[in-house]
N, CA, C and O atoms as a DFTB+ gen file, in Angstrom:
572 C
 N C O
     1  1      63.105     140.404     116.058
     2  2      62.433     141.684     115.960
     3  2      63.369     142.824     116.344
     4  3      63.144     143.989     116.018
     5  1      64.426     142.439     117.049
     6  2      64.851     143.656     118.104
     7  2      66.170     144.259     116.786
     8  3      66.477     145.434     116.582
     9  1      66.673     143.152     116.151
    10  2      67.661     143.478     114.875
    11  2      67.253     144.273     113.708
    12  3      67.841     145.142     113.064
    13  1      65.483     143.465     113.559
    14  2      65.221     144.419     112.211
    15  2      64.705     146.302     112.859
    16  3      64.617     147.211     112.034
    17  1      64.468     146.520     114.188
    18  2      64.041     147.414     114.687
    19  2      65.547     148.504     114.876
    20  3      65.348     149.687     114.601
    21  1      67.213     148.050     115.396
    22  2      68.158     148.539     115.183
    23  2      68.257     148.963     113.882
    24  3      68.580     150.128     113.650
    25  1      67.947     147.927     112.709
    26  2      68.540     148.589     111.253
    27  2      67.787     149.387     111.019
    28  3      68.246     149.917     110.008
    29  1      66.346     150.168     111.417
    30  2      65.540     151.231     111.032
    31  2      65.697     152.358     111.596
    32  3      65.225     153.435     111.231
    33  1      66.856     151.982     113.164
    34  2      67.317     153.741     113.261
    35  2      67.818     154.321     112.169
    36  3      68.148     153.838     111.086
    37  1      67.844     155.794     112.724
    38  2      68.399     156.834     112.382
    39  2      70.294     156.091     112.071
    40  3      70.928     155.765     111.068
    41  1      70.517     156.109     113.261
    42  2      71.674     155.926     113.055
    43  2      72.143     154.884     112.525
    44  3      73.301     154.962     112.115
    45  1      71.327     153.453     112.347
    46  2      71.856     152.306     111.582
    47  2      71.572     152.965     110.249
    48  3      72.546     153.198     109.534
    49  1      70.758     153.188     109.961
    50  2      70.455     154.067     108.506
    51  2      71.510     154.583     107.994
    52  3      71.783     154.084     106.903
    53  1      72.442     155.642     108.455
    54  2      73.101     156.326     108.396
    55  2      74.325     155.378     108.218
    56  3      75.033     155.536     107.224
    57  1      74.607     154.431     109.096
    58  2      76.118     153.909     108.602
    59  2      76.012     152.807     107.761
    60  3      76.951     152.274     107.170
    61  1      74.612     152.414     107.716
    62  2      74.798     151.173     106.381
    63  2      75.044     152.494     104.527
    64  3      75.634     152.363     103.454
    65  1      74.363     153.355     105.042
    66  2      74.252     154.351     104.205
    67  2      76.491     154.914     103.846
    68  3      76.922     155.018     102.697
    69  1      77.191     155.096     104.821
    70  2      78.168     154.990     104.653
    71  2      79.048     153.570     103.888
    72  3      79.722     153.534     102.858
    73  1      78.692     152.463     104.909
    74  2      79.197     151.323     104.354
    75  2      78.698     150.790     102.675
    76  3      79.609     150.240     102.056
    77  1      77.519     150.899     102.021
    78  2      77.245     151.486     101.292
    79  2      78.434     152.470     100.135
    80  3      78.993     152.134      99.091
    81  1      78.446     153.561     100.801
    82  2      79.551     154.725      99.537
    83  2      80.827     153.920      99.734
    84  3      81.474     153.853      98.688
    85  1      81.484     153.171     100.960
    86  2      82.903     152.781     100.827
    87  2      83.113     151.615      99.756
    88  3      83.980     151.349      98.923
    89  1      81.673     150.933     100.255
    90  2      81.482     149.431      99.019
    91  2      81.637     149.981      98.088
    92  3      82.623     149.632      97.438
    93  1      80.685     151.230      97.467
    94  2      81.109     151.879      96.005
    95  2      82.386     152.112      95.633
    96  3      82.893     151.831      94.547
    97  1      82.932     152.677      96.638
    98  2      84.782     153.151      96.248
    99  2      85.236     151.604      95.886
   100  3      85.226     151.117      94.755
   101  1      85.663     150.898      97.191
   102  2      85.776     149.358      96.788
   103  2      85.503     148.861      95.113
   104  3      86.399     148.462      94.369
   105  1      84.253     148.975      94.793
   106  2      84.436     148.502      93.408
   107  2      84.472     149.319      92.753
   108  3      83.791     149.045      91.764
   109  1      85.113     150.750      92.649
   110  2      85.736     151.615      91.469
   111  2      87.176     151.193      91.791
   112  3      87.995     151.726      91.042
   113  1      87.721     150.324      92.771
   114  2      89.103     149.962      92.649
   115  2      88.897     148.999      92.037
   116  3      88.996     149.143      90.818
   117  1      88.707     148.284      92.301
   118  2      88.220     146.870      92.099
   119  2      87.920     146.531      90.559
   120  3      88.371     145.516      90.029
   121  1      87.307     147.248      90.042
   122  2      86.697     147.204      88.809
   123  2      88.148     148.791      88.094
   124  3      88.081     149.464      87.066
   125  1      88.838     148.799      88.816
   126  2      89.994     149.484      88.180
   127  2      89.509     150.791      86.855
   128  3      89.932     150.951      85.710
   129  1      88.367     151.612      87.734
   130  2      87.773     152.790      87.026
   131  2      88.210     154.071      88.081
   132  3      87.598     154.625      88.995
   133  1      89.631     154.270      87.470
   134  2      90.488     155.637      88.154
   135  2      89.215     156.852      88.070
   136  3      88.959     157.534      89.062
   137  1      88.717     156.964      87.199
   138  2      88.239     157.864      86.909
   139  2      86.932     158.183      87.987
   140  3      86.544     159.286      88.370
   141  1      86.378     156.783      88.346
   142  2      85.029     157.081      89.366
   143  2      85.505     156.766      90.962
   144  3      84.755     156.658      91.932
   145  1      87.353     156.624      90.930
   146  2      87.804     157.154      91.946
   147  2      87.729     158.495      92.434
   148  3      87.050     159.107      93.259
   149  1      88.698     158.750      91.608
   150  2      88.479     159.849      91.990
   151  2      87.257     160.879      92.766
   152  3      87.400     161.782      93.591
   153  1      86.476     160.522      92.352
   154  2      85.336     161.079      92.965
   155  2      84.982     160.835      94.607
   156  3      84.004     161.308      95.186
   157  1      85.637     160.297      94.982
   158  2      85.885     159.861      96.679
   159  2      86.546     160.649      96.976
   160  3      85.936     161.168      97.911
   161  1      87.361     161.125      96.862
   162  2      88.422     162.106      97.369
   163  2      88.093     163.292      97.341
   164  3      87.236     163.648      96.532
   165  1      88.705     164.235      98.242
   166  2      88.313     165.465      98.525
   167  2      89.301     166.236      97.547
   168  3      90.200     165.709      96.890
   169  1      88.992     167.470      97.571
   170  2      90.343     168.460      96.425
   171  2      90.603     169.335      96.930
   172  3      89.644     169.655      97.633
   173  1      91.781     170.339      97.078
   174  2      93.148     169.779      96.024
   175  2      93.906     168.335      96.848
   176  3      94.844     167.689      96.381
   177  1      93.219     168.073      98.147
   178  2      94.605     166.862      98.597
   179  2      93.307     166.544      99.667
   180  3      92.270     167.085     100.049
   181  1      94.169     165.165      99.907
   182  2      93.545     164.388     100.906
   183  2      94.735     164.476     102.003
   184  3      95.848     164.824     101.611
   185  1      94.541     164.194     103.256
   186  2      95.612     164.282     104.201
   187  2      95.604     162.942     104.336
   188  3      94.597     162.399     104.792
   189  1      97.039     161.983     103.856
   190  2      97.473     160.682     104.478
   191  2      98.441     160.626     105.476
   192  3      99.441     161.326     105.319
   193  1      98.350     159.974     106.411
   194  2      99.248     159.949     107.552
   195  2      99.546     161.430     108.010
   196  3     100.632     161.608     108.563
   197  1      98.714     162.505     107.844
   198  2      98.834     163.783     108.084
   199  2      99.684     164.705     107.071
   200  3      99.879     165.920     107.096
   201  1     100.261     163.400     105.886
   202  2     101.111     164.493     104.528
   203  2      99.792     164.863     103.159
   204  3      99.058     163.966     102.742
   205  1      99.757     165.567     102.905
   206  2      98.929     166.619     101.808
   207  2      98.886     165.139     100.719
   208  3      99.822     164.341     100.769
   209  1      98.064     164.984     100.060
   210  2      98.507     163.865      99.008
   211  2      97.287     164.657      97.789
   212  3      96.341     165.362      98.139
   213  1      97.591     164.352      96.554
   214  2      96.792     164.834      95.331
   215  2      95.754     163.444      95.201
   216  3      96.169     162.320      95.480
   217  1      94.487     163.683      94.781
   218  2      93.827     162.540      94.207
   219  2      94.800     161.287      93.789
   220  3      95.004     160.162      94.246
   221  1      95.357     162.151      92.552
   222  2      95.920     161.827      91.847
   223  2      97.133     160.935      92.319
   224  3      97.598     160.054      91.596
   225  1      97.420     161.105      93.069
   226  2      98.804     160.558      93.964
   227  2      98.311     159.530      94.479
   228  3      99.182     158.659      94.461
   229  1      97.230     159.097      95.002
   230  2      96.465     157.573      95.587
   231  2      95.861     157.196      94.624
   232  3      95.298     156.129      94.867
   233  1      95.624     157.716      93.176
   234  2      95.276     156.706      92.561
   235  2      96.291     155.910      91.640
   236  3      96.030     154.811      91.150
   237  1      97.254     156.466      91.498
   238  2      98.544     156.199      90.989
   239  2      99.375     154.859      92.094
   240  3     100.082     153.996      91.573
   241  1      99.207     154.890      93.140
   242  2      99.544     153.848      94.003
   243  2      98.320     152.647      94.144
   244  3      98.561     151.523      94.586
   245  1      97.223     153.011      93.774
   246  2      96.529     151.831      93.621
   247  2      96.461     151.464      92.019
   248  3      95.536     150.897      91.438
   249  1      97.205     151.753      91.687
   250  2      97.386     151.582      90.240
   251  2      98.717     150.287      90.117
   252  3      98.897     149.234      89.505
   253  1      99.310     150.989      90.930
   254  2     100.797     150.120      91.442
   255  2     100.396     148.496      91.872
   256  3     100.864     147.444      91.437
   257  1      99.454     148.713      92.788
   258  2      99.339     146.867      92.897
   259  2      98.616     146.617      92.589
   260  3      98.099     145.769      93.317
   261  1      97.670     147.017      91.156
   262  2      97.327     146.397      90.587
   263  2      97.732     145.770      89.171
   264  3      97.423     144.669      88.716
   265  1      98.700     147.030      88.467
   266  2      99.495     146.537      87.867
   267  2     101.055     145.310      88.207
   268  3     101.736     144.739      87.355
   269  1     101.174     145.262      89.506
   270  2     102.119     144.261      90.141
   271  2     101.029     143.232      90.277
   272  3     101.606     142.146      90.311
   273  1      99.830     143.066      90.364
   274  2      99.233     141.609      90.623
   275  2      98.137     141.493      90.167
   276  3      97.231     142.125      90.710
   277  1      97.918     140.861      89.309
   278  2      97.214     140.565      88.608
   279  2      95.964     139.982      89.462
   280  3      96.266     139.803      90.642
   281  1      94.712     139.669      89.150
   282  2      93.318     139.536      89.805
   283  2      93.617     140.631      91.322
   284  3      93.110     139.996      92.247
   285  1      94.118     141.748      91.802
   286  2      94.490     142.033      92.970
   287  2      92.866     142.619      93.218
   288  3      92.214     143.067      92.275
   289  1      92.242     142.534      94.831
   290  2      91.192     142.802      94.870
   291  2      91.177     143.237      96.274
   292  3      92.108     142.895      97.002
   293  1      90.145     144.008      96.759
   294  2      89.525     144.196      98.023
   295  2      88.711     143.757      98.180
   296  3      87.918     143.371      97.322
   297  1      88.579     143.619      99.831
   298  2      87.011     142.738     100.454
   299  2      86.910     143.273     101.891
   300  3      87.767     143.072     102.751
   301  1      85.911     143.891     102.045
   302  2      85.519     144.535     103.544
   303  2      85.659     142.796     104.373
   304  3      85.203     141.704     104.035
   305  1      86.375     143.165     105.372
   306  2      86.298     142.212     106.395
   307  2      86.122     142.469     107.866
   308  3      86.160     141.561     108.696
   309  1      85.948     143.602     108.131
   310  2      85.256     144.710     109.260
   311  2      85.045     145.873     108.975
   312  3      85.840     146.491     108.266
   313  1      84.087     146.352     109.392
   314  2      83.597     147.554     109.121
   315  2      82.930     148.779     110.277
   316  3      81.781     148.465     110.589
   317  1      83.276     149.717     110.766
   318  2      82.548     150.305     111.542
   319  2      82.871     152.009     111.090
   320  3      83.634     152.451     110.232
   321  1      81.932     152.734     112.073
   322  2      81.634     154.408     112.140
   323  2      81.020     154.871     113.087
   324  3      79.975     154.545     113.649
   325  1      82.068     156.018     113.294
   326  2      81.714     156.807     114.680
   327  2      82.068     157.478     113.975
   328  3      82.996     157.285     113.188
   329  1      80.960     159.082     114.168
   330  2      81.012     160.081     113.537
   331  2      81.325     160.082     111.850
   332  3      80.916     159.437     110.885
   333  1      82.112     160.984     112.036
   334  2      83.059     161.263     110.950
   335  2      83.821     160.294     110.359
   336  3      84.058     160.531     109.175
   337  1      84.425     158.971     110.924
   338  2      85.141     158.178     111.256
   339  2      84.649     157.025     110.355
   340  3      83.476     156.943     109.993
   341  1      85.625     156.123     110.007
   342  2      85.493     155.075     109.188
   343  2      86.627     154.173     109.203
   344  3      87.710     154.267     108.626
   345  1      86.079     153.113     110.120
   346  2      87.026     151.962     110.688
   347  2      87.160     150.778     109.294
   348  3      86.038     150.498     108.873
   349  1      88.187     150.133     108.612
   350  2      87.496     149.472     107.956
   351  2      89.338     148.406     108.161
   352  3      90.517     148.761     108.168
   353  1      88.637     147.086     108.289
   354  2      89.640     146.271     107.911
   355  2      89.507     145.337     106.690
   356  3      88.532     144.596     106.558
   357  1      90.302     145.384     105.994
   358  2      90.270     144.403     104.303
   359  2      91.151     143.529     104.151
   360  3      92.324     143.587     104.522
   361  1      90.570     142.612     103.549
   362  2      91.374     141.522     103.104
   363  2      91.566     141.923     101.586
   364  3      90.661     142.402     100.902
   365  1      92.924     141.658     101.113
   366  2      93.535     141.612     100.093
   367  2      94.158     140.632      99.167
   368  3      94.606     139.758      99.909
   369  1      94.381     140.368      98.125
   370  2      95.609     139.949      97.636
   371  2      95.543     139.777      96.189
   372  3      94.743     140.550      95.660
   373  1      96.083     139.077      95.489
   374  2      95.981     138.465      93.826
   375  2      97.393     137.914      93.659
   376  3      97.973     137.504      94.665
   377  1      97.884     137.879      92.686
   378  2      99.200     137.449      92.038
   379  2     100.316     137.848      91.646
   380  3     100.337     137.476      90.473
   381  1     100.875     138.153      91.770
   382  2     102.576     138.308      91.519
   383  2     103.159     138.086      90.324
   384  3     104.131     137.335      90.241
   385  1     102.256     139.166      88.476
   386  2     102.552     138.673      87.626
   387  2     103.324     140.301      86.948
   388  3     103.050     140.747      85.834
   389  1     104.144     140.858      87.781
   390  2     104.738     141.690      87.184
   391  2     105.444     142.012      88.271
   392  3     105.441     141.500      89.391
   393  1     106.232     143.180      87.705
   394  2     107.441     143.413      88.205
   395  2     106.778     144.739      89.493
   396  3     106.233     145.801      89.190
   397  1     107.083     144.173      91.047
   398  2     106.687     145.406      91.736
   399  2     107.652     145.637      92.554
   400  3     108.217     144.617      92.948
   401  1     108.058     146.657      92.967
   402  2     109.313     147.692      93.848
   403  2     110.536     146.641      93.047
   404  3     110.929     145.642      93.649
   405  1     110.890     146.863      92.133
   406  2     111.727     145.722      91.399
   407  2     111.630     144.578      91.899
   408  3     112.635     143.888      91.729
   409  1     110.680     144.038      92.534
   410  2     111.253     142.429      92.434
   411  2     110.438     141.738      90.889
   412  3     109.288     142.090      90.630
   413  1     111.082     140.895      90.100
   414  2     110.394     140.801      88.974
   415  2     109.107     139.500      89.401
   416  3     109.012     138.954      90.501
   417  1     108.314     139.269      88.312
   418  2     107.143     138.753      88.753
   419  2     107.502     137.003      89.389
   420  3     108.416     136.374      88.855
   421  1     106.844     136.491      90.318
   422  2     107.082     135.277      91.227
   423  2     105.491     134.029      90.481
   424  3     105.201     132.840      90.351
   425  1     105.168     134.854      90.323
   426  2     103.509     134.123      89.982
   427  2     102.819     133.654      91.408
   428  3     101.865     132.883      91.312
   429  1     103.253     134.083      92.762
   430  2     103.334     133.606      93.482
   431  2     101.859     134.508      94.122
   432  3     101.877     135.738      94.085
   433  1     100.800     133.863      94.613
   434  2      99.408     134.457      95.091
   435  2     100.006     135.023      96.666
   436  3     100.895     134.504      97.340
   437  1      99.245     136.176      96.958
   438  2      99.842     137.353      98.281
   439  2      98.565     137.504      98.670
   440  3      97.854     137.790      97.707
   441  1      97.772     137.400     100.056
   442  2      96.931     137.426     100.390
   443  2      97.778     137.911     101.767
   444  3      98.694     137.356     102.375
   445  1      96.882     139.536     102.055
   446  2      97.421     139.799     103.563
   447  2      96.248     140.947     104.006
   448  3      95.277     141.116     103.268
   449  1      96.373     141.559     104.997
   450  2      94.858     142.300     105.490
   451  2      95.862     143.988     105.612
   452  3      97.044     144.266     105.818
   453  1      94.506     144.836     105.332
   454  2      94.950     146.689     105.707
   455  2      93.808     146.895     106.783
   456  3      92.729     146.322     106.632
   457  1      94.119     147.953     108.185
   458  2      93.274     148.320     108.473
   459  2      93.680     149.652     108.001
   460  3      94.783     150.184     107.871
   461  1      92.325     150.087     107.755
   462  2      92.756     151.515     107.763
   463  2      91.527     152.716     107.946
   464  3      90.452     152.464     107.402
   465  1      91.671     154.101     108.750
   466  2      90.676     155.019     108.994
   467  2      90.843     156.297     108.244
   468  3      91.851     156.974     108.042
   469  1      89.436     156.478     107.835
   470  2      88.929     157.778     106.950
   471  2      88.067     158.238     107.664
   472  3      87.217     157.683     108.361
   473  1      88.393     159.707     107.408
   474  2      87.835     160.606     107.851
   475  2      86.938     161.163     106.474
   476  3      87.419     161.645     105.449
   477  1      85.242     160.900     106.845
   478  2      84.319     161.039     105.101
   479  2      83.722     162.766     105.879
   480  3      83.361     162.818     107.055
   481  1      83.728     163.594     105.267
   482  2      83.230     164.639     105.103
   483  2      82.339     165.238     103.650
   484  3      82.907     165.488     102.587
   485  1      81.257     165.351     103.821
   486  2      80.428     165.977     102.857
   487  2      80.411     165.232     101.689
   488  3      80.304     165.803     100.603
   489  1      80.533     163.618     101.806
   490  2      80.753     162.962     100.869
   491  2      81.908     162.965     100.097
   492  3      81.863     162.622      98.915
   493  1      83.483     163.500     100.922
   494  2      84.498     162.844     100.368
   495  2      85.743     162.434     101.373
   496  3      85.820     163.226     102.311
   497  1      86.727     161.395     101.402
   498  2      87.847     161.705     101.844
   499  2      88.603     162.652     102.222
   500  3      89.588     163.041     101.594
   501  1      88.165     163.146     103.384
   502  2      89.393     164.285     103.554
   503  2      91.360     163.719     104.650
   504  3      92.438     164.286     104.829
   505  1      90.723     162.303     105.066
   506  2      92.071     162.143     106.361
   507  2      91.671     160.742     105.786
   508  3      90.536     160.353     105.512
   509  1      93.104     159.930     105.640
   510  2      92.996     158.491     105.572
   511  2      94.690     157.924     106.327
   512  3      95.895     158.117     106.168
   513  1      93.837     157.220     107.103
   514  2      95.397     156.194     108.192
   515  2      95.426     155.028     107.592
   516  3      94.683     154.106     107.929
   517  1      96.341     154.942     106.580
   518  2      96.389     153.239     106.348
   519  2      97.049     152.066     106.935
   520  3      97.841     152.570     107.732
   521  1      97.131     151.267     106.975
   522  2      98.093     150.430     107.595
   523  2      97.938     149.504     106.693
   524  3      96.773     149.110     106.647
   525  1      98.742     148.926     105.855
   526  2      98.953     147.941     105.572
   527  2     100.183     147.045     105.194
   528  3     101.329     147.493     105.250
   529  1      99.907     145.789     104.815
   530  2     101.127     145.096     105.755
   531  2     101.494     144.762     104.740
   532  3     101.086     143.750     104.169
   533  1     102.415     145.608     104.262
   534  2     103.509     145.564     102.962
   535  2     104.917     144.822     102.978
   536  3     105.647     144.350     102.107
   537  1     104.966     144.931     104.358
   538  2     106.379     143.951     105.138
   539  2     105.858     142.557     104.485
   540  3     106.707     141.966     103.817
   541  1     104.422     141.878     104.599
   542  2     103.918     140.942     104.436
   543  2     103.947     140.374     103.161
   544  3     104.120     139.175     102.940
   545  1     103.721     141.523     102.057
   546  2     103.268     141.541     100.730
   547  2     104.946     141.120     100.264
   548  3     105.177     139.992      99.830
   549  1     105.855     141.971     100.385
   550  2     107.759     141.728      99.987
   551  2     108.003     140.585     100.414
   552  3     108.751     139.864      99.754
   553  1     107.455     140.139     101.589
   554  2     108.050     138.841     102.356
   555  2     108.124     137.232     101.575
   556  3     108.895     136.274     101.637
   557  1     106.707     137.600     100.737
   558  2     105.982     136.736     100.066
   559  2     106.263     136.815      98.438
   560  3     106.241     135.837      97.691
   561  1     106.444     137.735      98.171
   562  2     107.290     137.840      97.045
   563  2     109.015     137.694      96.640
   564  3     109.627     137.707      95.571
   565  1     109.366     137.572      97.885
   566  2     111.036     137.532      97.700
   567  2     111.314     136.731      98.242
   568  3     112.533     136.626      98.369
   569  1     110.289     135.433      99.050
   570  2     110.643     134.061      99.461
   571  2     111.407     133.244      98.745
   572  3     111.656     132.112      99.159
């Protein structure tokens, strides 16, 4: 009783209601529709790591590993929100069937995790901290 009585706050409301719009972003990557990306993002720039970035400029890099790996996908594997704030850790990976930062394709499957925090305002991206473990992704491709 005491679980289904938490998910009817206000405030559980509110962040399943977030987790929710990120799942949506998730499968406009996922389902590789640049176009209903875009719509996450704030304009003219999103602030990454505190540098100015264009829509256009993050969707062009998620364009990058997906054209380097073939089935490449996201999957919420933690999730939280405070405030403004959007904690999210993902599991990643797919295949190694093209050529990425020149190494040419390995066929070789890359499975590694991003955490990373957004800042959602008025229903868009305005601040995103990524971390992800790209050391991990080369490591595995140039074995």
């Amino acid at each position: 009783m005491a679980a289904a009585q938490e998910r009817s706050t206000p405030l559980a409301q509110e962040k399943l209601k977030v987790r929710e719009f990120y799942q949506s972003y998730l499968d406009a990557y996922n389902d590789q529709d640049w176009d209903r990306m875009q719509q996450f993002y704030a304009s003219p720039h999103v602030l990454v790591d505190g540098e100015p970035r264009a829509p256009s400029q993050l969707i062009e890099l998620a364009k990058s590993m997906v054209l380097g790996f073939a089935n490449w996908r996201l999957e919420i594997w933690h999730f939280a929100v405070d405030g403004d704030l959007v904690y999210v850790h993902l599991k990643l990976g797919g295949t190694h069937t093209a050529t990425f930062r020149g190494v040419k394709p390995t066929n070789r499957r890359v499975d590694t995790t991003e955490l990373s925090l957004y800042r959602l305002v008025d229903g868009k991206f305005t601040e995103i901290w990524p971390m992800l473990n790209m050391e991990a992704i080369m490591n595995k491709i140039q074995e």
